[in-house]
Amino acid sequence: MLSPAPEEPLLLAELKPGRPHQFDWKSSCETWSVAFSPDGSWFAWSQGHCIVKLIPWPLEEQFIPKGFEAKSRSSKSDTKGRSSPKEKTLDCGQIVWGLAFSPWPSPPSRKLWARHHPQVPDVSCLILATGLNDGQIKIWEVQTGLLLLNLSGHQDVVRDLSFTPSGSLILVSASRDKTLRIWDLNKHGKQIQVLSGHLQWVYCCSISPDCSMLCSAAGEKSVFLWSMRSYTLIRKLEGHQSSVVSCDFSPDSALLVTASYDTNVIMWDPYTGERLRSLHHTQLDPSMDDSDVHMSSLRSVCFSPEGLYLATVADDRLLRIWALELKAPIAFAPMTNGLCCTFFPHGGVIATGTRDGHVQFWTAPRVLSSLKHLCRKALRSFLTTYQVLALPIPKKMKEFLTYRTF
Amino acid sequence: MDGEEKTYAGCEGPDDMYVKLISSGGHEFIVKREYALTSGTIKATLSGPSQFAENKTNEVNFISKVCMCFTCKVRYTNSSTKIPEFPIAPKIALELLMAANFLDC
């Protein structure tokens, strides 16, 4: 079902922030999050020291040579041509932890615009939400770099953010204050719900592509699934042995993956709560003695856009690519101090961020989905597991459709 | 598939360049043999013993989306151009899955 002979991820480009020498490079320089806009036209790079750079995609030619230093500068005048005139620099004023783009285009919202523009513009607006150290969330307009809104409510670091994929401008935030909050950007960023229940820091949140479910994961090892219609808890997924720090749904909403400091990624059926498999992150070199073993704590996991691969970043200095049906990674790339990863929405590229504020772009396996998988993806985008099991089709076909056959 | 009148070299024998695929609704699709061989089932059918009627006349029943799938596969395998979306309407997805399962593609 998969294309044969996948290649190792190759480093396509690396962006490094240029810093004046007086900064202490050891603190607050991490790239906690990276993100592509859903239409693939922008890349957001939280490059540490409170700065987020918005870079048009694809990257300009001058970014491609390795080691090129993309210095942060004002977007106003740039005759040297080292950075694109369309590139935007957002100074958030404090450490940036979470990032999320709204789907594009969003319907223009009168109230959102009223502050900065006397008339509502014709063009709809791409938004970036940034989650900050003291619990604030800043909402920015991408095309202009203007600050649109400040959302207050969280009492501690906003670690992750997620917009509903439908474009309804509902934003979910996950915080170290153990809550998740739902914000309506159509109503001046009004906080419409607080989701309580987690006992420790909430590390991540993710909304299913069909907008029906919200997943959150926290330090107390549990993963929660919430309904996005009633904002109530649907179920708790138990199984991880340590903090769960990253989660992602498959493009057809049929699978959920979660990554933990316990060195495992677990794949779940979000409709039934069943564990489908565990992906163990073990050392490549088993001859290392115990005192030397680097824990393969997971930092990030994400699905590829066609739903056939996963990328993971772990503390053992490896970026791993997994095929959905196999128990061992199909490719590795060396990556030190990795913190986050995400696929380019049209496939072909993976972006990763590191502790020193760098981002890298890697080649991702290029795959032609089989017709069977394309049909499965089309069906599962609107059928729950229980609906599939009720279909008048052979057992083997049900197993295929519910991702039980591996 | 654009409705133009075309003459083809012929779909008469096992070595011909084209094969004719007929849906259960009677629609005929003439495709290059090489493309149709994307399906393991069709390949097996066409290369089987020539006593089978299917082989002589190079006709297999199925539907048009599968043809499009073959074309995509041949066109985009080992190519660096961006793979376009392959939309599947929800109401045909189940039937198409059955066909894809049968044809192993």
Tab-separated table of C-alpha atoms in Angstrom, chain A:
chain	number	residue	atom	x	y	z
A	1	MET	CA	0.000	0.000	0.000
A	2	LEU	CA	2.968	2.303	0.506
A	3	SER	CA	5.467	3.459	-2.073
A	4	PRO	CA	8.633	1.366	-1.794
A	5	ALA	CA	12.076	2.497	-0.619
A	6	PRO	CA	11.447	5.618	1.462
A	7	GLU	CA	14.439	7.927	1.716
A	8	GLU	CA	16.116	9.328	4.817
A	9	PRO	CA	14.939	12.845	5.568
A	10	LEU	CA	17.395	15.270	4.015
A	11	LEU	CA	17.992	18.701	5.463
A	12	LEU	CA	16.687	21.237	2.955
A	13	ALA	CA	17.340	24.442	4.868
A	14	GLU	CA	18.052	25.767	8.318
A	15	LEU	CA	17.144	29.145	9.751
A	16	LYS	CA	19.181	30.549	12.605
A	17	PRO	CA	18.341	33.727	14.428
A	18	GLY	CA	21.141	36.265	14.443
A	19	ARG	CA	21.626	37.615	17.933
A	20	PRO	CA	23.535	40.533	19.362
A	21	HIS	CA	26.223	39.258	21.730
A	22	GLN	CA	24.762	40.660	24.921
A	23	PHE	CA	21.898	38.169	24.933
A	24	ASP	CA	22.410	35.174	27.174
A	25	TRP	CA	21.841	32.441	24.644
A	26	LYS	CA	21.073	29.854	27.268
A	27	SER	CA	17.772	31.230	28.434
A	28	SER	CA	14.491	31.904	26.692
A	29	CYS	CA	15.932	31.171	23.271
A	30	GLU	CA	13.953	28.028	22.565
A	31	THR	CA	11.733	27.390	19.581
A	32	TRP	CA	8.852	25.795	21.467
A	33	SER	CA	6.542	25.791	18.452
A	34	VAL	CA	6.583	25.908	14.676
A	35	ALA	CA	3.541	26.092	12.413
A	36	PHE	CA	2.491	26.326	8.785
A	37	SER	CA	-0.725	28.122	7.858
A	38	PRO	CA	-3.326	25.567	6.665
A	39	ASP	CA	-3.097	26.828	3.073
A	40	GLY	CA	0.688	26.463	3.112
A	41	SER	CA	1.436	30.111	2.339
A	42	TRP	CA	3.098	31.112	5.654
A	43	PHE	CA	5.488	29.653	8.203
A	44	ALA	CA	5.590	30.869	11.811
A	45	TRP	CA	8.928	30.592	13.587
A	46	SER	CA	8.951	31.269	17.299
A	47	GLN	CA	12.657	31.999	17.388
A	48	GLY	CA	13.060	32.690	21.089
A	49	HIS	CA	13.582	35.933	22.973
A	50	CYS	CA	9.910	36.790	22.571
A	51	ILE	CA	10.081	37.117	18.783
A	52	VAL	CA	7.952	35.296	16.210
A	53	LYS	CA	8.895	35.595	12.553
A	54	LEU	CA	6.261	35.097	9.898
A	55	ILE	CA	7.885	33.886	6.705
A	56	PRO	CA	6.107	33.501	3.366
A	57	TRP	CA	6.293	29.983	1.967
A	58	PRO	CA	7.945	28.750	-0.176
A	59	LEU	CA	11.189	30.186	1.199
A	60	GLU	CA	13.025	32.737	-0.873
A	61	GLU	CA	16.179	31.571	-2.648
A	62	GLN	CA	18.505	33.274	-0.169
A	63	PHE	CA	17.273	31.104	2.696
A	64	ILE	CA	18.274	27.881	1.046
A	65	PRO	CA	22.072	27.817	1.509
A	66	LYS	CA	22.977	26.138	4.793
A	67	GLY	CA	24.112	28.273	7.687
A	68	PHE	CA	22.538	31.438	6.362
A	69	GLU	CA	21.759	33.716	9.284
A	70	ALA	CA	18.293	35.224	9.003
A	71	LYS	CA	18.708	38.245	11.209
A	72	SER	CA	15.653	39.678	12.870
A	73	ARG	CA	14.972	43.160	11.647
A	74	SER	CA	12.092	45.530	11.228
A	75	SER	CA	9.950	44.789	8.235
A	76	LYS	CA	9.946	48.422	7.094
A	77	SER	CA	12.971	49.082	4.929
A	78	ASP	CA	15.340	46.463	3.700
A	79	THR	CA	17.548	47.413	0.773
A	80	LYS	CA	20.126	44.715	1.396
A	81	GLY	CA	17.568	42.129	0.336
A	82	ARG	CA	18.558	39.582	2.980
A	83	SER	CA	15.006	39.032	4.137
A	84	SER	CA	11.807	39.120	2.171
A	85	PRO	CA	9.864	42.389	2.342
A	86	LYS	CA	6.764	40.356	3.108
A	87	GLU	CA	8.331	38.749	6.169
A	88	LYS	CA	6.859	39.982	9.457
A	89	THR	CA	8.420	40.206	12.906
A	90	LEU	CA	6.099	39.979	15.901
A	91	ASP	CA	7.515	41.185	19.204
A	92	CYS	CA	5.384	39.456	21.789
A	93	GLY	CA	7.079	40.976	24.805
A	94	GLN	CA	7.515	37.670	26.632
A	95	ILE	CA	8.460	34.049	25.921
A	96	VAL	CA	6.253	32.497	23.255
A	97	TRP	CA	5.183	28.914	23.900
A	98	GLY	CA	2.188	28.086	21.690
A	99	LEU	CA	1.398	29.075	18.099
A	100	ALA	CA	-1.614	28.464	15.881
A	101	PHE	CA	-2.811	29.772	12.526
A	102	SER	CA	-6.486	30.150	11.793
A	103	PRO	CA	-7.741	28.342	8.682
A	104	TRP	CA	-7.665	30.629	5.637
A	105	PRO	CA	-9.765	32.308	4.526
A	106	SER	CA	-11.798	33.123	7.601
A	107	PRO	CA	-14.928	35.163	7.148
A	108	PRO	CA	-14.055	38.758	7.992
A	109	SER	CA	-15.280	39.668	11.421
A	110	ARG	CA	-16.532	43.152	11.972
A	111	LYS	CA	-15.680	43.343	15.653
A	112	LEU	CA	-12.190	41.981	15.196
A	113	TRP	CA	-11.393	44.669	12.662
A	114	ALA	CA	-13.252	47.587	14.166
A	115	ARG	CA	-10.356	48.580	16.407
A	116	HIS	CA	-7.813	49.090	13.661
A	117	HIS	CA	-9.755	49.893	10.552
A	118	PRO	CA	-12.550	52.410	10.064
A	119	GLN	CA	-14.208	50.206	7.476
A	120	VAL	CA	-14.370	46.449	7.244
A	121	PRO	CA	-11.963	45.422	4.493
A	122	ASP	CA	-12.990	43.217	1.585
A	123	VAL	CA	-10.217	40.764	2.068
A	124	SER	CA	-10.547	38.109	4.746
A	125	CYS	CA	-7.877	37.859	7.342
A	126	LEU	CA	-5.334	35.179	8.246
A	127	ILE	CA	-4.705	35.133	11.980
A	128	LEU	CA	-1.894	33.839	14.184
A	129	ALA	CA	-2.501	33.199	17.885
A	130	THR	CA	0.531	33.226	20.213
A	131	GLY	CA	0.470	31.679	23.700
A	132	LEU	CA	2.679	33.533	26.162
A	133	ASN	CA	4.524	33.014	29.401
A	134	ASP	CA	2.183	34.837	31.771
A	135	GLY	CA	-1.018	33.314	30.404
A	136	GLN	CA	-1.883	35.972	27.832
A	137	ILE	CA	-2.773	35.089	24.257
A	138	LYS	CA	-1.975	37.647	21.573
A	139	ILE	CA	-3.881	37.537	18.293
A	140	TRP	CA	-2.073	38.922	15.244
A	141	GLU	CA	-3.008	39.628	11.666
A	142	VAL	CA	-0.481	37.828	9.504
A	143	GLN	CA	-0.495	40.003	6.369
A	144	THR	CA	0.292	43.196	8.279
A	145	GLY	CA	1.867	41.976	11.519
A	146	LEU	CA	-0.632	44.044	13.508
A	147	LEU	CA	-1.730	43.051	17.001
A	148	LEU	CA	-5.503	42.590	16.931
A	149	LEU	CA	-6.455	41.259	20.359
A	150	ASN	CA	-5.144	40.341	23.789
A	151	LEU	CA	-6.944	37.441	25.458
A	152	SER	CA	-6.647	37.256	29.250
A	153	GLY	CA	-7.803	34.508	31.538
A	154	HIS	CA	-5.108	31.887	31.908
A	155	GLN	CA	-2.993	32.159	35.065
A	156	ASP	CA	0.119	30.482	33.728
A	157	VAL	CA	2.011	29.600	30.527
A	158	VAL	CA	-0.235	29.012	27.492
A	159	ARG	CA	1.561	25.986	26.126
A	160	ASP	CA	-0.529	25.115	23.085
A	161	LEU	CA	-3.280	26.553	20.896
A	162	SER	CA	-5.639	25.145	18.287
A	163	PHE	CA	-8.200	26.760	15.968
A	164	THR	CA	-11.227	24.809	14.787
A	165	PRO	CA	-10.465	23.649	11.247
A	166	SER	CA	-13.894	24.804	10.037
A	167	GLY	CA	-12.861	28.464	10.075
A	168	SER	CA	-15.425	29.427	12.706
A	169	LEU	CA	-12.714	31.422	14.587
A	170	ILE	CA	-13.141	29.394	17.781
A	171	LEU	CA	-9.775	29.046	19.516
A	172	VAL	CA	-8.787	26.488	22.152
A	173	SER	CA	-5.851	27.130	24.504
A	174	ALA	CA	-4.041	24.717	26.832
A	175	SER	CA	-2.209	26.007	29.899
A	176	ARG	CA	0.025	25.149	32.819
A	177	ASP	CA	-2.806	26.456	34.973
A	178	LYS	CA	-4.383	22.994	34.345
A	179	THR	CA	-7.249	24.357	32.290
A	180	LEU	CA	-8.196	24.630	28.666
A	181	ARG	CA	-10.182	27.626	27.524
A	182	ILE	CA	-12.453	28.219	24.555
A	183	TRP	CA	-12.400	31.690	22.975
A	184	ASP	CA	-14.722	33.125	20.332
A	185	LEU	CA	-12.817	35.528	18.102
A	186	ASN	CA	-16.067	36.600	16.445
A	187	LYS	CA	-17.024	38.204	19.756
A	188	HIS	CA	-13.917	40.240	20.542
A	189	GLY	CA	-12.153	37.172	21.915
A	190	LYS	CA	-14.795	36.405	24.519
A	191	GLN	CA	-13.947	33.454	26.734
A	192	ILE	CA	-16.906	31.108	26.318
A	193	GLN	CA	-15.827	28.092	28.357
A	194	VAL	CA	-13.228	26.865	30.829
A	195	LEU	CA	-12.451	23.140	30.708
A	196	SER	CA	-11.252	21.869	34.080
A	197	GLY	CA	-10.281	18.392	35.077
A	198	HIS	CA	-6.590	18.028	34.477
A	199	LEU	CA	-4.493	17.728	37.625
A	200	GLN	CA	-1.209	19.003	36.255
A	201	TRP	CA	0.139	21.199	33.454
A	202	VAL	CA	-1.767	20.776	30.211
A	203	TYR	CA	0.898	20.383	27.514
A	204	CYS	CA	-1.062	20.193	24.309
A	205	CYS	CA	-4.420	20.401	22.617
A	206	SER	CA	-5.641	19.330	19.209
A	207	ILE	CA	-9.018	19.546	17.481
A	208	SER	CA	-10.094	16.710	15.160
A	209	PRO	CA	-10.335	17.751	11.487
A	210	ASP	CA	-14.096	17.083	11.519
A	211	CYS	CA	-14.313	19.573	14.450
A	212	SER	CA	-16.178	17.130	16.686
A	213	MET	CA	-13.497	16.291	19.268
A	214	LEU	CA	-10.843	18.076	21.281
A	215	CYS	CA	-7.890	16.160	22.681
A	216	SER	CA	-5.809	17.465	25.607
A	217	ALA	CA	-2.898	15.825	27.401
A	218	ALA	CA	-1.210	16.636	30.676
A	219	GLY	CA	1.481	15.939	33.232
A	220	GLU	CA	-0.609	13.458	35.199
A	221	LYS	CA	-0.202	10.963	32.311
A	222	SER	CA	-3.774	11.085	31.088
A	223	VAL	CA	-5.232	12.113	27.775
A	224	PHE	CA	-8.715	13.684	27.754
A	225	LEU	CA	-11.184	13.709	24.879
A	226	TRP	CA	-13.785	16.482	24.964
A	227	SER	CA	-16.804	17.130	22.773
A	228	MET	CA	-16.438	20.316	20.728
A	229	ARG	CA	-20.234	20.599	20.564
A	230	SER	CA	-21.051	20.494	24.274
A	231	TYR	CA	-17.556	21.212	25.693
A	232	THR	CA	-17.944	18.263	28.055
A	233	LEU	CA	-15.574	15.394	28.747
A	234	ILE	CA	-16.209	12.324	26.571
A	235	ARG	CA	-13.550	9.992	27.953
A	236	LYS	CA	-10.125	9.685	29.533
A	237	LEU	CA	-7.452	7.624	27.809
A	238	GLU	CA	-5.098	5.913	30.237
A	239	GLY	CA	-1.942	4.094	29.269
A	240	HIS	CA	1.026	6.427	29.315
A	241	GLN	CA	3.524	6.084	32.175
A	242	SER	CA	4.664	9.692	32.255
A	243	SER	CA	3.700	13.211	31.170
A	244	VAL	CA	1.944	13.323	27.817
A	245	VAL	CA	3.297	16.256	25.840
A	246	SER	CA	2.037	16.082	22.261
A	247	CYS	CA	-1.069	14.880	20.447
A	248	ASP	CA	-2.402	14.862	16.890
A	249	PHE	CA	-5.437	13.518	15.004
A	250	SER	CA	-5.192	11.775	11.631
A	251	PRO	CA	-6.557	13.801	8.685
A	252	ASP	CA	-9.775	11.719	8.651
A	253	SER	CA	-10.225	12.091	12.465
A	254	ALA	CA	-10.189	8.279	12.796
A	255	LEU	CA	-6.920	8.016	14.727
A	256	LEU	CA	-5.310	9.909	17.593
A	257	VAL	CA	-1.618	9.737	18.456
A	258	THR	CA	-0.129	10.888	21.756
A	259	ALA	CA	3.540	11.203	22.724
A	260	SER	CA	4.981	10.994	26.215
A	261	TYR	CA	8.175	11.324	28.241
A	262	ASP	CA	7.737	7.571	28.791
A	263	THR	CA	9.416	7.065	25.350
A	264	ASN	CA	6.222	5.851	23.695
A	265	VAL	CA	3.787	7.124	21.135
A	266	ILE	CA	0.368	5.490	21.519
A	267	MET	CA	-2.115	5.310	18.656
A	268	TRP	CA	-5.770	5.310	19.793
A	269	ASP	CA	-9.195	4.943	18.247
A	270	PRO	CA	-10.741	8.164	19.593
A	271	TYR	CA	-14.313	6.863	19.168
A	272	THR	CA	-13.865	3.735	21.297
A	273	GLY	CA	-10.855	4.661	23.405
A	274	GLU	CA	-9.017	1.507	22.361
A	275	ARG	CA	-5.224	1.467	22.145
A	276	LEU	CA	-4.328	0.290	18.660
A	277	ARG	CA	-0.560	0.242	19.010
A	278	SER	CA	2.499	1.628	20.787
A	279	LEU	CA	5.539	2.976	18.987
A	280	HIS	CA	8.594	2.394	21.130
A	281	HIS	CA	11.487	4.816	20.836
A	282	THR	CA	14.557	2.782	21.665
A	283	GLN	CA	18.250	3.401	21.310
A	284	LEU	CA	19.794	2.673	17.946
A	285	ASP	CA	22.912	1.363	19.682
A	286	PRO	CA	21.902	-1.295	22.249
A	287	SER	CA	25.476	-1.798	23.443
A	288	MET	CA	25.423	1.416	25.492
A	289	ASP	CA	25.449	0.663	29.210
A	290	ASP	CA	22.739	2.005	31.485
A	291	SER	CA	24.697	4.939	32.831
A	292	ASP	CA	25.146	6.245	29.337
A	293	VAL	CA	21.648	5.781	27.978
A	294	HIS	CA	19.910	8.944	26.885
A	295	MET	CA	16.214	8.715	27.667
A	296	SER	CA	14.200	8.816	24.479
A	297	SER	CA	11.568	11.111	25.933
A	298	LEU	CA	9.194	12.222	23.233
A	299	ARG	CA	8.762	15.909	22.519
A	300	SER	CA	6.445	15.988	19.550
A	301	VAL	CA	4.405	13.781	17.201
A	302	CYS	CA	2.491	14.701	14.065
A	303	PHE	CA	0.621	13.035	11.195
A	304	SER	CA	1.525	13.557	7.552
A	305	PRO	CA	-1.201	15.298	5.503
A	306	GLU	CA	-2.322	12.164	3.621
A	307	GLY	CA	-2.433	10.198	6.862
A	308	LEU	CA	0.097	7.453	6.119
A	309	TYR	CA	3.154	8.639	8.108
A	310	LEU	CA	4.094	10.028	11.503
A	311	ALA	CA	7.072	12.168	12.439
A	312	THR	CA	8.420	12.163	15.999
A	313	VAL	CA	11.050	14.231	17.789
A	314	ALA	CA	12.709	12.712	20.854
A	315	ASP	CA	15.437	13.609	23.356
A	316	ASP	CA	17.756	10.945	21.960
A	317	ARG	CA	18.622	13.379	19.182
A	318	LEU	CA	16.618	11.761	16.407
A	319	LEU	CA	13.821	12.772	14.092
A	320	ARG	CA	11.995	9.543	13.214
A	321	ILE	CA	9.572	8.850	10.387
A	322	TRP	CA	7.092	6.022	10.938
A	323	ALA	CA	4.802	4.327	8.418
A	324	LEU	CA	1.350	3.697	9.817
A	325	GLU	CA	1.487	-0.052	9.360
A	326	LEU	CA	4.995	-0.822	10.582
A	327	LYS	CA	6.338	-1.306	14.098
A	328	ALA	CA	9.743	0.273	13.583
A	329	PRO	CA	10.690	3.649	12.115
A	330	ILE	CA	11.377	3.701	8.377
A	331	ALA	CA	13.845	6.568	8.519
A	332	PHE	CA	15.930	8.619	10.954
A	333	ALA	CA	17.678	11.978	10.846
A	334	PRO	CA	20.058	13.326	13.490
A	335	MET	CA	18.626	16.294	15.310
A	336	THR	CA	19.943	17.734	18.560
A	337	ASN	CA	17.738	19.467	21.148
A	338	GLY	CA	14.595	19.024	19.087
A	339	LEU	CA	11.372	20.350	20.594
A	340	CYS	CA	8.661	20.391	17.952
A	341	CYS	CA	7.759	19.197	14.479
A	342	THR	CA	5.065	19.744	11.910
A	343	PHE	CA	4.389	18.667	8.323
A	344	PHE	CA	3.886	21.129	5.495
A	345	PRO	CA	0.131	20.881	4.712
A	346	HIS	CA	0.674	19.742	1.109
A	347	GLY	CA	3.285	17.159	2.081
A	348	GLY	CA	6.915	16.785	1.120
A	349	VAL	CA	8.468	18.848	3.954
A	350	ILE	CA	8.783	18.546	7.734
A	351	ALA	CA	9.719	21.572	9.868
A	352	THR	CA	11.407	21.104	13.260
A	353	GLY	CA	12.387	23.555	16.004
A	354	THR	CA	15.166	23.266	18.568
A	355	ARG	CA	16.271	24.582	21.961
A	356	ASP	CA	18.661	27.113	20.465
A	357	GLY	CA	15.977	28.810	18.417
A	358	HIS	CA	16.829	27.186	15.091
A	359	VAL	CA	14.355	25.657	12.679
A	360	GLN	CA	15.142	23.019	10.088
A	361	PHE	CA	13.240	21.886	7.024
A	362	TRP	CA	13.538	18.240	6.024
A	363	THR	CA	12.347	16.233	3.035
A	364	ALA	CA	9.385	14.054	3.954
A	365	PRO	CA	8.565	10.767	2.219
A	366	ARG	CA	6.570	11.425	-0.895
A	367	VAL	CA	3.741	8.960	-1.130
A	368	LEU	CA	0.970	8.183	-3.567
A	369	SER	CA	-1.925	6.899	-1.503
A	370	SER	CA	-3.509	3.712	-2.787
A	371	LEU	CA	-7.112	4.023	-3.942
A	372	LYS	CA	-8.074	1.872	-0.937
A	373	HIS	CA	-6.548	4.364	1.462
A	374	LEU	CA	-8.109	7.331	-0.325
A	375	CYS	CA	-11.524	5.664	0.011
A	376	ARG	CA	-10.865	4.894	3.665
A	377	LYS	CA	-9.908	8.511	4.316
A	378	ALA	CA	-13.031	9.748	2.493
A	379	LEU	CA	-15.301	7.392	4.474
A	380	ARG	CA	-13.729	7.965	7.886
A	381	SER	CA	-13.985	11.721	7.475
A	382	PHE	CA	-17.682	11.358	8.234
A	383	LEU	CA	-18.137	7.853	9.717
A	384	THR	CA	-17.400	7.011	13.351
A	385	THR	CA	-15.926	3.618	14.246
A	386	TYR	CA	-19.356	2.420	15.386
A	387	GLN	CA	-20.954	3.478	12.104
A	388	VAL	CA	-18.303	1.529	10.190
A	389	LEU	CA	-18.944	-1.566	12.288
A	390	ALA	CA	-22.643	-1.324	11.410
A	391	LEU	CA	-22.030	-1.344	7.646
A	392	PRO	CA	-23.053	-4.435	5.646
A	393	ILE	CA	-19.521	-5.250	4.531
A	394	PRO	CA	-17.116	-8.148	5.132
A	395	LYS	CA	-15.209	-8.311	8.427
A	396	LYS	CA	-11.860	-7.791	6.731
A	397	MET	CA	-13.138	-4.587	5.155
A	398	LYS	CA	-14.313	-3.329	8.569
A	399	GLU	CA	-10.884	-4.078	10.012
A	400	PHE	CA	-9.268	-2.132	7.196
A	401	LEU	CA	-11.633	0.820	7.609
A	402	THR	CA	-11.109	1.001	11.384
A	403	TYR	CA	-7.312	0.792	11.016
A	404	ARG	CA	-7.207	-2.556	12.900
A	405	THR	CA	-5.230	-4.301	10.178
A	406	PHE	CA	-1.551	-3.535	10.357
